[in-house]
Tab-separated table of C-alpha atoms in Angstrom:
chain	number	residue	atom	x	y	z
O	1	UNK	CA	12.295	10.103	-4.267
O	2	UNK	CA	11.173	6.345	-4.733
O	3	UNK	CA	10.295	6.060	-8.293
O	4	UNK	CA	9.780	2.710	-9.677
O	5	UNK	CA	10.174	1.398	-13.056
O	6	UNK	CA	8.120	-1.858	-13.595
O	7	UNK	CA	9.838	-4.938	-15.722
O	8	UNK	CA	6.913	-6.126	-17.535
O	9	UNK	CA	6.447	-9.317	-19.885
O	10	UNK	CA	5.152	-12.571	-20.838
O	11	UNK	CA	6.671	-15.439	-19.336
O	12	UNK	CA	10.253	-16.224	-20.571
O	13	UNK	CA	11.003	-13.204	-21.981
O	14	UNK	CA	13.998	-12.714	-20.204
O	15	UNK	CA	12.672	-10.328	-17.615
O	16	UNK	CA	14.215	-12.321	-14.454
O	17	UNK	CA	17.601	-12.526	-16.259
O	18	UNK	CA	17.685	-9.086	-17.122
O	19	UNK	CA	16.472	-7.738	-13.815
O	20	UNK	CA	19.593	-10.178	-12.202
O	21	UNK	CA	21.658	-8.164	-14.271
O	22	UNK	CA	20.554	-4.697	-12.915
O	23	UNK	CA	19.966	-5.518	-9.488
O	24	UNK	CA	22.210	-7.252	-6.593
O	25	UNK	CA	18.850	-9.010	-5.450
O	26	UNK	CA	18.659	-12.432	-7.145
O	27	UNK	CA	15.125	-13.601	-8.961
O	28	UNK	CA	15.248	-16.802	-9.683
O	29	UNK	CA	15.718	-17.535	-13.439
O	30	UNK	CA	14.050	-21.086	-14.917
O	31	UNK	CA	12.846	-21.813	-18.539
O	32	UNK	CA	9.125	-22.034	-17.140
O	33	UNK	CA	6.496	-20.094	-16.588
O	34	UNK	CA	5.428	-17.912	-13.420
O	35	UNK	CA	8.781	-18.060	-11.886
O	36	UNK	CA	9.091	-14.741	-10.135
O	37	UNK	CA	5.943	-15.233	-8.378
O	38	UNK	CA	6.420	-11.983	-5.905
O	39	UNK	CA	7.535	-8.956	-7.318
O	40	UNK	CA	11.147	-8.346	-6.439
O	41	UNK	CA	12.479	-4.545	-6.217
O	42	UNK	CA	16.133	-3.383	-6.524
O	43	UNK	CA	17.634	-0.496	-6.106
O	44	UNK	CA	19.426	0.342	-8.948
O	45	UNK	CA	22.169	3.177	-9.262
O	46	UNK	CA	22.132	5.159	-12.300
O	47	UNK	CA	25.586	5.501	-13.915
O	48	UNK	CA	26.431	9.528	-14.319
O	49	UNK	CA	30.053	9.634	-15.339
O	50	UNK	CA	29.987	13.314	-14.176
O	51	UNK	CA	30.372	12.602	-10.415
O	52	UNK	CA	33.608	10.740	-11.339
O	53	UNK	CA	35.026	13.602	-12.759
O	54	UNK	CA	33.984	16.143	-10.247
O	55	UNK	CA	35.694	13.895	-7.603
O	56	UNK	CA	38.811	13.530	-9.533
O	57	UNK	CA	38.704	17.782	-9.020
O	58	UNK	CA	37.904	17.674	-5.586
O	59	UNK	CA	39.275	14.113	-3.600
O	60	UNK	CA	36.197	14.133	-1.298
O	61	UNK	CA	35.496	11.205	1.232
O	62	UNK	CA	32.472	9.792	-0.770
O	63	UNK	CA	30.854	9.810	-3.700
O	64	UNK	CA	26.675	9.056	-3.621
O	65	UNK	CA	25.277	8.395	-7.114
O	66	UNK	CA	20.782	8.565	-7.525
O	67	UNK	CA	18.743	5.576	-7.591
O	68	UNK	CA	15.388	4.189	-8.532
O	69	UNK	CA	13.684	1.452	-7.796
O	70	UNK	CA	13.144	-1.416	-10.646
O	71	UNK	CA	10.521	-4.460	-9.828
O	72	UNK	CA	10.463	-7.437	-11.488
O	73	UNK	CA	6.801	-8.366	-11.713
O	74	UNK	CA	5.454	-12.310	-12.537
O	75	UNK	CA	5.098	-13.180	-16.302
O	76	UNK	CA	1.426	-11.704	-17.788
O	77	UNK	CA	-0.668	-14.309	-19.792
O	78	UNK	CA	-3.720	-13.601	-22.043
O	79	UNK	CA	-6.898	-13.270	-19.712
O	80	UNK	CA	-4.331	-11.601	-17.140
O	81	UNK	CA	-7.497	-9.228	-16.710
O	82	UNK	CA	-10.266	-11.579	-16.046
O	83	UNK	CA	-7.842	-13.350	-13.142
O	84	UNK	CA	-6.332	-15.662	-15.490
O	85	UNK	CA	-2.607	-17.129	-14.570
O	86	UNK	CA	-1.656	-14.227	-12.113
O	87	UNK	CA	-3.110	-11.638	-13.425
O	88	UNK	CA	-4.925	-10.254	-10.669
O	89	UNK	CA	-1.404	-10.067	-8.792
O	90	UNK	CA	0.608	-8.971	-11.710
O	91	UNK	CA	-1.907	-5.838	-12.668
O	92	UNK	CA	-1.862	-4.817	-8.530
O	93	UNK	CA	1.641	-4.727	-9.022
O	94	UNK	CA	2.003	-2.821	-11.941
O	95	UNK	CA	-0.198	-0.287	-10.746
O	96	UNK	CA	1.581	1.274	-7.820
O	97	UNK	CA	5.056	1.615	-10.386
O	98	UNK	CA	5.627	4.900	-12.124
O	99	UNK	CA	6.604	3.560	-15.444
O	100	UNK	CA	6.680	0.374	-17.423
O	101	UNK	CA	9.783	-1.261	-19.198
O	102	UNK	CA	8.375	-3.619	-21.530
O	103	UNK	CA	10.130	-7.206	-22.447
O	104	UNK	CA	9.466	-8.731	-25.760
O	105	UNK	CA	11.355	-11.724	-26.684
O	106	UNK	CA	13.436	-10.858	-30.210
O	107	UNK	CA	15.570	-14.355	-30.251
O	108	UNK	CA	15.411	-18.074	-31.270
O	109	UNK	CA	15.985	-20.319	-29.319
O	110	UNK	CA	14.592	-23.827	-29.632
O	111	UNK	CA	15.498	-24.842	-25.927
O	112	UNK	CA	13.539	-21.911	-24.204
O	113	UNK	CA	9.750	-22.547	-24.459
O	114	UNK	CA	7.707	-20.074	-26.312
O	115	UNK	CA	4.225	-19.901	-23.810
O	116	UNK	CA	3.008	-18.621	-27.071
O	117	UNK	CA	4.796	-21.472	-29.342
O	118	UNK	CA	7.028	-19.251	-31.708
O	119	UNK	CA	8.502	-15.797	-31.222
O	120	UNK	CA	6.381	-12.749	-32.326
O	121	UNK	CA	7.514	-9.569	-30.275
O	122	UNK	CA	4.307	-7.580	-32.037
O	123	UNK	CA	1.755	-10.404	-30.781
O	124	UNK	CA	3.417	-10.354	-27.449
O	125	UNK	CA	2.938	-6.599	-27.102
O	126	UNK	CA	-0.747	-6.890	-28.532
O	127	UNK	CA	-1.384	-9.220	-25.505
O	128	UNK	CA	0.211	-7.445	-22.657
O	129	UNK	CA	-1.639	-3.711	-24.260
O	130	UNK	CA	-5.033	-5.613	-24.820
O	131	UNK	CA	-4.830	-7.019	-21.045
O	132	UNK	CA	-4.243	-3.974	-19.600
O	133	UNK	CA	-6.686	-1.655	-21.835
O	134	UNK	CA	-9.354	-4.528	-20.877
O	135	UNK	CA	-8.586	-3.639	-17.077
O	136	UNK	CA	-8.531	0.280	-17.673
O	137	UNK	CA	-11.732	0.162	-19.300
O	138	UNK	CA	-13.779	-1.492	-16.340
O	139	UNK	CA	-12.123	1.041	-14.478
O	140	UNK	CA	-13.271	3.831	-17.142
O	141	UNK	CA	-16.765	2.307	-17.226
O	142	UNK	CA	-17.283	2.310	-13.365
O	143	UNK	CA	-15.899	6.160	-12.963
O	144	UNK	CA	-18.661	6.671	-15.657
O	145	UNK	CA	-21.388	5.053	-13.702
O	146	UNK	CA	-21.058	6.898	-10.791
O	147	UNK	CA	-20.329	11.058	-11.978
O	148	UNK	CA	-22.378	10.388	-15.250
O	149	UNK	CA	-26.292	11.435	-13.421
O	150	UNK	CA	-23.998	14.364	-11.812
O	151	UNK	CA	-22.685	15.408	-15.012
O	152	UNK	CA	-25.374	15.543	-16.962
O	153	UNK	CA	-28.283	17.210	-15.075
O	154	UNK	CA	-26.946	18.404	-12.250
O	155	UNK	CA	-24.463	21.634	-11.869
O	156	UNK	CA	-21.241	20.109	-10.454
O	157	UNK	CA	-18.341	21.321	-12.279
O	158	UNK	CA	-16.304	18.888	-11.134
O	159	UNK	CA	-18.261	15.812	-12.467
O	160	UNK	CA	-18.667	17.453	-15.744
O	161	UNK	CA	-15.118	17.775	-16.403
O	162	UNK	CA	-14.567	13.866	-14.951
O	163	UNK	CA	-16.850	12.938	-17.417
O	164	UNK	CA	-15.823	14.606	-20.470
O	165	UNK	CA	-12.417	13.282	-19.635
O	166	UNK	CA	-13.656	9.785	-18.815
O	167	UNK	CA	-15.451	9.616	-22.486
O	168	UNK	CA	-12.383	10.548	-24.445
O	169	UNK	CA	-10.263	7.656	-22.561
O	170	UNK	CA	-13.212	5.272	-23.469
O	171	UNK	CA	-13.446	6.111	-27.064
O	172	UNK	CA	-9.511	5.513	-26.872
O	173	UNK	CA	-9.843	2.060	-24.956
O	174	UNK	CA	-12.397	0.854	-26.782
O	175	UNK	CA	-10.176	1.365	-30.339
O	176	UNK	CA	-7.614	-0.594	-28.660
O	177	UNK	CA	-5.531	2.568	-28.223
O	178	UNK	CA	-3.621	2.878	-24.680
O	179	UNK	CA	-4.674	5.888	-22.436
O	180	UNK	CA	-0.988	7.600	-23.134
O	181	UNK	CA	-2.480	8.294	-26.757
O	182	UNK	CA	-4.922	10.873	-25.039
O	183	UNK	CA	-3.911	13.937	-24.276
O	184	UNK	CA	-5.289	17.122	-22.887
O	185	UNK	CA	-4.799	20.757	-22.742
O	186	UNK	CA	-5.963	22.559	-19.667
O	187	UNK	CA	-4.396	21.721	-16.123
O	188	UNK	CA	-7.652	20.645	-14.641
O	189	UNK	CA	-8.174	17.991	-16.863
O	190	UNK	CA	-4.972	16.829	-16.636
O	191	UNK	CA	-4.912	16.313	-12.747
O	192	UNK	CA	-8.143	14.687	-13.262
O	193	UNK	CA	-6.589	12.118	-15.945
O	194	UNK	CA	-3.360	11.396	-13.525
O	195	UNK	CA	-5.691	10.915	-10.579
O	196	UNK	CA	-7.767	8.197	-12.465
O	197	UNK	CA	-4.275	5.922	-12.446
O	198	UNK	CA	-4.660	3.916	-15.243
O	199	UNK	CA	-2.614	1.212	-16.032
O	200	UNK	CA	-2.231	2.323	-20.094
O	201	UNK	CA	-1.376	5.484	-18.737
O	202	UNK	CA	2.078	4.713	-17.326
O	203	UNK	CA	5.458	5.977	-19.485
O	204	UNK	CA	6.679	2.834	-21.190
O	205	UNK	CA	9.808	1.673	-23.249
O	206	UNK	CA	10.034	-1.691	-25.227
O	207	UNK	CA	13.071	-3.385	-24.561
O	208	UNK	CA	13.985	-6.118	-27.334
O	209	UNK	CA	16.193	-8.665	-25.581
O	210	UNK	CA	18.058	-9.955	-28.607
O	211	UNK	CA	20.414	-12.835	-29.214
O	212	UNK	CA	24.875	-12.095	-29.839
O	213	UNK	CA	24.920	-11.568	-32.751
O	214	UNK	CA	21.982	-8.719	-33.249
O	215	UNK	CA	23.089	-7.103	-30.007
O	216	UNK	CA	24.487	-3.749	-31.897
O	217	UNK	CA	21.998	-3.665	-34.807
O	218	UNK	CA	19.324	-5.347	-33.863
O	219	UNK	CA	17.120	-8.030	-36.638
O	220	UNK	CA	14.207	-8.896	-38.128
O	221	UNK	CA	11.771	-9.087	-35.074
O	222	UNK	CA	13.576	-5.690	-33.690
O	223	UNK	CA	12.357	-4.303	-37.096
O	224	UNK	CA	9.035	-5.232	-37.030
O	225	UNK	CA	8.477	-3.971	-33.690
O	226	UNK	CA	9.803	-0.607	-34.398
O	227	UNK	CA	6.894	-0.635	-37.076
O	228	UNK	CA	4.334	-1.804	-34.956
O	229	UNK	CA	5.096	0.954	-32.473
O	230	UNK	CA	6.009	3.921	-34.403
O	231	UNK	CA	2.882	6.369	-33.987
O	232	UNK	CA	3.360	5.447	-30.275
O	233	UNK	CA	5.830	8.248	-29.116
O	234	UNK	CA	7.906	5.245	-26.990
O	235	UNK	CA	11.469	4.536	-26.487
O	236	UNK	CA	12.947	1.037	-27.791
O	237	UNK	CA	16.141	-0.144	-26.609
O	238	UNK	CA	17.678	-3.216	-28.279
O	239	UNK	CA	19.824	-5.293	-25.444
O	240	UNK	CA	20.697	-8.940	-25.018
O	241	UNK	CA	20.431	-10.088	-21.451
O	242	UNK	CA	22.569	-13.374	-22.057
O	243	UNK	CA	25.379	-10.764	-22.780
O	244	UNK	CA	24.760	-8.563	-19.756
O	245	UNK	CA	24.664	-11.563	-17.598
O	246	UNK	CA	28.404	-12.738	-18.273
O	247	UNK	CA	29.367	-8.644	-18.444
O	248	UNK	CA	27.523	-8.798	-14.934
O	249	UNK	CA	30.407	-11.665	-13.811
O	250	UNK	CA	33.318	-9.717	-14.824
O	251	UNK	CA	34.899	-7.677	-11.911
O	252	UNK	CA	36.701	-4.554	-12.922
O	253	UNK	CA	35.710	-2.237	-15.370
O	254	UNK	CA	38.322	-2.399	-17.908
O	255	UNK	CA	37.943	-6.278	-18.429
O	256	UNK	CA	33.778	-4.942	-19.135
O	257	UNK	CA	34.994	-2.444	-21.674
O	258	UNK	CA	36.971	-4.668	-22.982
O	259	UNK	CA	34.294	-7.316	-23.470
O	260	UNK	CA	32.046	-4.927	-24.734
O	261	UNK	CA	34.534	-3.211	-27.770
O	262	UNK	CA	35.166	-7.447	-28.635
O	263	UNK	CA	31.483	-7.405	-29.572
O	264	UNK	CA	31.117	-3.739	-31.319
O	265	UNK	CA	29.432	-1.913	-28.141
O	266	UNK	CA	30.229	1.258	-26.292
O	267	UNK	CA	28.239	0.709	-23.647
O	268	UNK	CA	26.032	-1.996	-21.742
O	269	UNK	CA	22.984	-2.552	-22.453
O	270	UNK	CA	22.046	-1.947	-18.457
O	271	UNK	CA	23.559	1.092	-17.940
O	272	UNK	CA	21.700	2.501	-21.001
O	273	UNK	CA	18.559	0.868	-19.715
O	274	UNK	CA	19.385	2.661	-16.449
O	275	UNK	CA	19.947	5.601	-18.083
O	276	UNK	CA	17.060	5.320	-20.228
O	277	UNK	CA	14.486	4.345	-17.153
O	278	UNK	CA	15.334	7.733	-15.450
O	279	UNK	CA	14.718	9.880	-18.492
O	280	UNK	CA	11.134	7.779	-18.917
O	281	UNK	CA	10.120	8.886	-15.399
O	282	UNK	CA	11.269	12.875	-16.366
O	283	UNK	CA	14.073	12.776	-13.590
O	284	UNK	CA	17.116	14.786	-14.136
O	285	UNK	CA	19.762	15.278	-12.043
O	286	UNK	CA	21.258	18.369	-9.797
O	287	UNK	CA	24.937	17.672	-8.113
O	288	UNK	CA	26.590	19.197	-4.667
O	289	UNK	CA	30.087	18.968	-4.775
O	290	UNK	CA	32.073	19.733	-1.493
O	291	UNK	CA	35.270	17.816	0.256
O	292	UNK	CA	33.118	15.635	2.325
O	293	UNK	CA	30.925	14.261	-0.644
O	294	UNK	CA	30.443	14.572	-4.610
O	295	UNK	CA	26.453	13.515	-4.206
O	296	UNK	CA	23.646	13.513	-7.267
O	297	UNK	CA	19.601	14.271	-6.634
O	298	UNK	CA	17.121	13.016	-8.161
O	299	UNK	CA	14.439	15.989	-8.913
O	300	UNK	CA	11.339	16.025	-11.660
O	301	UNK	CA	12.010	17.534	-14.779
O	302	UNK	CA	10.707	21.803	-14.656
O	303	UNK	CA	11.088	21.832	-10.976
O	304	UNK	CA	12.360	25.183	-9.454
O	305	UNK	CA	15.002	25.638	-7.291
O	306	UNK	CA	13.301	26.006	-3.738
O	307	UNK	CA	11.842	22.629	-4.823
O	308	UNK	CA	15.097	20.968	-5.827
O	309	UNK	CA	15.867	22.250	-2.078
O	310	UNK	CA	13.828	19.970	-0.327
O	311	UNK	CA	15.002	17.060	-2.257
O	312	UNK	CA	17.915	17.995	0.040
O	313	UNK	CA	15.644	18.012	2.877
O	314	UNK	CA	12.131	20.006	3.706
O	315	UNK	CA	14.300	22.869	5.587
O	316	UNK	CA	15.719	23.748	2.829
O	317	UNK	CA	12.652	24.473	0.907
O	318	UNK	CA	10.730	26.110	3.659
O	319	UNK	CA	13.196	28.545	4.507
O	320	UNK	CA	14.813	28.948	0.941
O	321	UNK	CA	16.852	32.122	0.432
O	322	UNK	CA	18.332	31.771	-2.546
O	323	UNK	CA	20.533	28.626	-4.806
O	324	UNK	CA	24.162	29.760	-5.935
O	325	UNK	CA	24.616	27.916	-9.102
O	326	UNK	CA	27.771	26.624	-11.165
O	327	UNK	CA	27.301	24.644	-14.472
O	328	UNK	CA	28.720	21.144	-14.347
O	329	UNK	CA	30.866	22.462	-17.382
O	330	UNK	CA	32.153	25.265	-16.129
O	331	UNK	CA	33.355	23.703	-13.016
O	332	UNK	CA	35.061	20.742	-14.914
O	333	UNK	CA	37.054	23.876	-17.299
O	334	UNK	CA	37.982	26.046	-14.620
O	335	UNK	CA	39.257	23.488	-11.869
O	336	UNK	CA	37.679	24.589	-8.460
O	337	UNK	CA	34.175	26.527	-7.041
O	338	UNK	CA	36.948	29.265	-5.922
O	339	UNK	CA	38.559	29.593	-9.819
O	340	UNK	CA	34.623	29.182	-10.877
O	341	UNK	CA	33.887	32.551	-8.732
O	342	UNK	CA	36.814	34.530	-10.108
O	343	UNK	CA	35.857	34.198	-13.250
O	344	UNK	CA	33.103	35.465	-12.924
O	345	UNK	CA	30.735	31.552	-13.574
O	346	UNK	CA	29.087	31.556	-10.736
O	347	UNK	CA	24.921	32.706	-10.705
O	348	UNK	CA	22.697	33.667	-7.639
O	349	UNK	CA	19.255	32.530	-7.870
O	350	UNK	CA	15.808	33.000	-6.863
O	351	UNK	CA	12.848	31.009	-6.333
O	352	UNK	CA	11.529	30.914	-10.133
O	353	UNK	CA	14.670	29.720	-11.086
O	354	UNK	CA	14.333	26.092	-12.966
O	355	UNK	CA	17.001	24.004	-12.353
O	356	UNK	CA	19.047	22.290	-15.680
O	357	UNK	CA	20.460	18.953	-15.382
O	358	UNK	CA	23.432	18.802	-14.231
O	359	UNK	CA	23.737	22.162	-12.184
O	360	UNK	CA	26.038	21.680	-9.326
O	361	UNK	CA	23.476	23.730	-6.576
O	362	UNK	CA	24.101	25.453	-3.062
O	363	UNK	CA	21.205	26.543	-1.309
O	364	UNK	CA	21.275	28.928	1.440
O	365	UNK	CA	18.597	28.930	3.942
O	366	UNK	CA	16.570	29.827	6.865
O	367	UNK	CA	14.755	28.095	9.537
């Protein structure tokens, strides 16, 4: 399951550092603009502390955490949407990601150039949301064009409910709104909204890269954001990518924990990006634990279990039987799958069964 998570932001933001930190691939970092010209992906493992505890349990050979796929994408500037800086290539690329992580710039710093000329996280995000809105209306306005004669005197269903759709993203776009503030109730207009693909559509979080010092509680601009953003229904997450990039140079992870408790933090800020980027797409996580491999999967929040089996692989789903299922905490009190069955911990599944984060699954199958 490739899911990608864009990084997003005007230039010198921090988004190259920050996507250095995450990612073995190395963008090139400079204090100007447009210097991650082509969008660079890495594949990013998401930290799940429970597959280190299974294997302590069960010794087996490996142990295979889930991915996804981050992308740096070149710096946006305003007029991004009429082909201005490199816009054209930087909205192509954000369109074929699943969800946007959002860079705003929350430090001073006299010796990294503003393209703006003085920091201002809300004006930032104004541009960036006004660039892309700009872009999903044209693409509104021409879906309107063409079903519009269809809708309104002829008898296609289909075009009627495009349009009525179409009109209420419109009336949102043209108020400046993003498309995520629209929402609908029945399933059919739904598909038709996630089928349009609009760029304002996407899941996105606001990440406030922040100087040392405001790296636990944040500060003024991390304040003012949280204002600007609060009817929005997004995720912030304060981090400071100057931080993460000398945590990033440390090699075991005591001397990182260590690091981290010197300057008041539990946790990096990447591995609660991380964390936070799989929860934006609505991925959870099922486990298979066994001697050869402790192993996470990556599955869509509400899926059901013959579903979850062909994450596995497309066997398993077409000739699902039934999925015997242990909870994680179960398995972590009573020691062993064997001591899990004797007491009795141990469920037997159907198809309609929706699988919880976390369940450690067996599926049994036939081809």
């Amino acid at each position: 399951m490739a899911l990608q998570c864009g990084i997003v932001g005007l230039p010198n933001v921090g988004k190259s550092t920050l996507f250095n930190c995450l990612s073995n691939a190395k963008a090139q970092s400079a204090n100007f603009p447009f210097c991650t010209i082509e969008p660079n992906v890495g594949v990013i493992t998401v930290p799940d502390e429970r597959l280190n505890k299974l294997a302590e349990l069960i010794h087996p050979q490996k142990i295979i955490p889930t991915t996804v796929e981050i992308v740096d994408i070149a710096g946006l500037v305003k007029g991004a949407s009429k082909g201005e800086g490199l816009g054209n290539k930087f909205l192509a690329n954000i369109r074929e990601t699943d969800a946007i992580l959002h860079v705003l710039r929350c430090f001073d710093d006299e010796n990294i150039v503003h393209v703006d000329g003085r920091v201002d996280p809300v004006r930032d995000k104004e541009i960036i949301d006004t660039e892309l809105q700009i872009k999903d209306l044209e693409t509104v306005d021409s879906r309107i064009a063409k079903v519009q004669k269809q809708a309104q005197t002829g008898g296609d269903k289909q075009a009627k409910l495009a349009y009525e759709v179409l009109v209420r993203f419109k009336e949102a776009l043209e108020q400046g709104k993003s498309a995520r503030t629209v929402t609908f109730d029945t399933k059919d207009e739904q598909k038709v909204a996630r089928e349009l693909y609009l760029l304002t559509s996407k899941p996105v979080m606001y990440i406030c890269n922040v100087d040392e010092a405001s790296a636990v509680s944040g500060n003024k601009y991390v304040d003012a954001l949280r204002e600007a953003v609060k009817d929005e229904n997004a995720e912030i997450l304060v981090v400071a990518a100057k931080i993460e990039s000398e945590i990033a140079e440390f090699e075991t992870y005591d001397e990182r924990q260590m690091f981290l408790s010197e300057i008041g933090l539990q946790e990096s800020g990447v591995n609660r990006l991380i964390k936070s980027a799989y929860k934006l797409l609505n991925l959870e996580t099922f486990l298979t634990a066994g001697v050869q491999e402790v192993r996470a999967w990556t599955y869509l929040k509400g899926s059901k279990a013959p579903q979850c089996a062909g994450v596995i692989h497309t066997d398993f789903e077409k000739g699902f039987i039934r999925a015997e299922v242990i909870k994680y905490d179960d398995f972590i009190k009573y020691g062993s799958e064997a001591a899990v069955k004797e007491a009795g911990k141990m469920s037997v599944e159907g198809k309609e069964y929706v699988v919880q984060d976390g369940d450690i699954m067996h599926f049994r199958f036939n081809v």
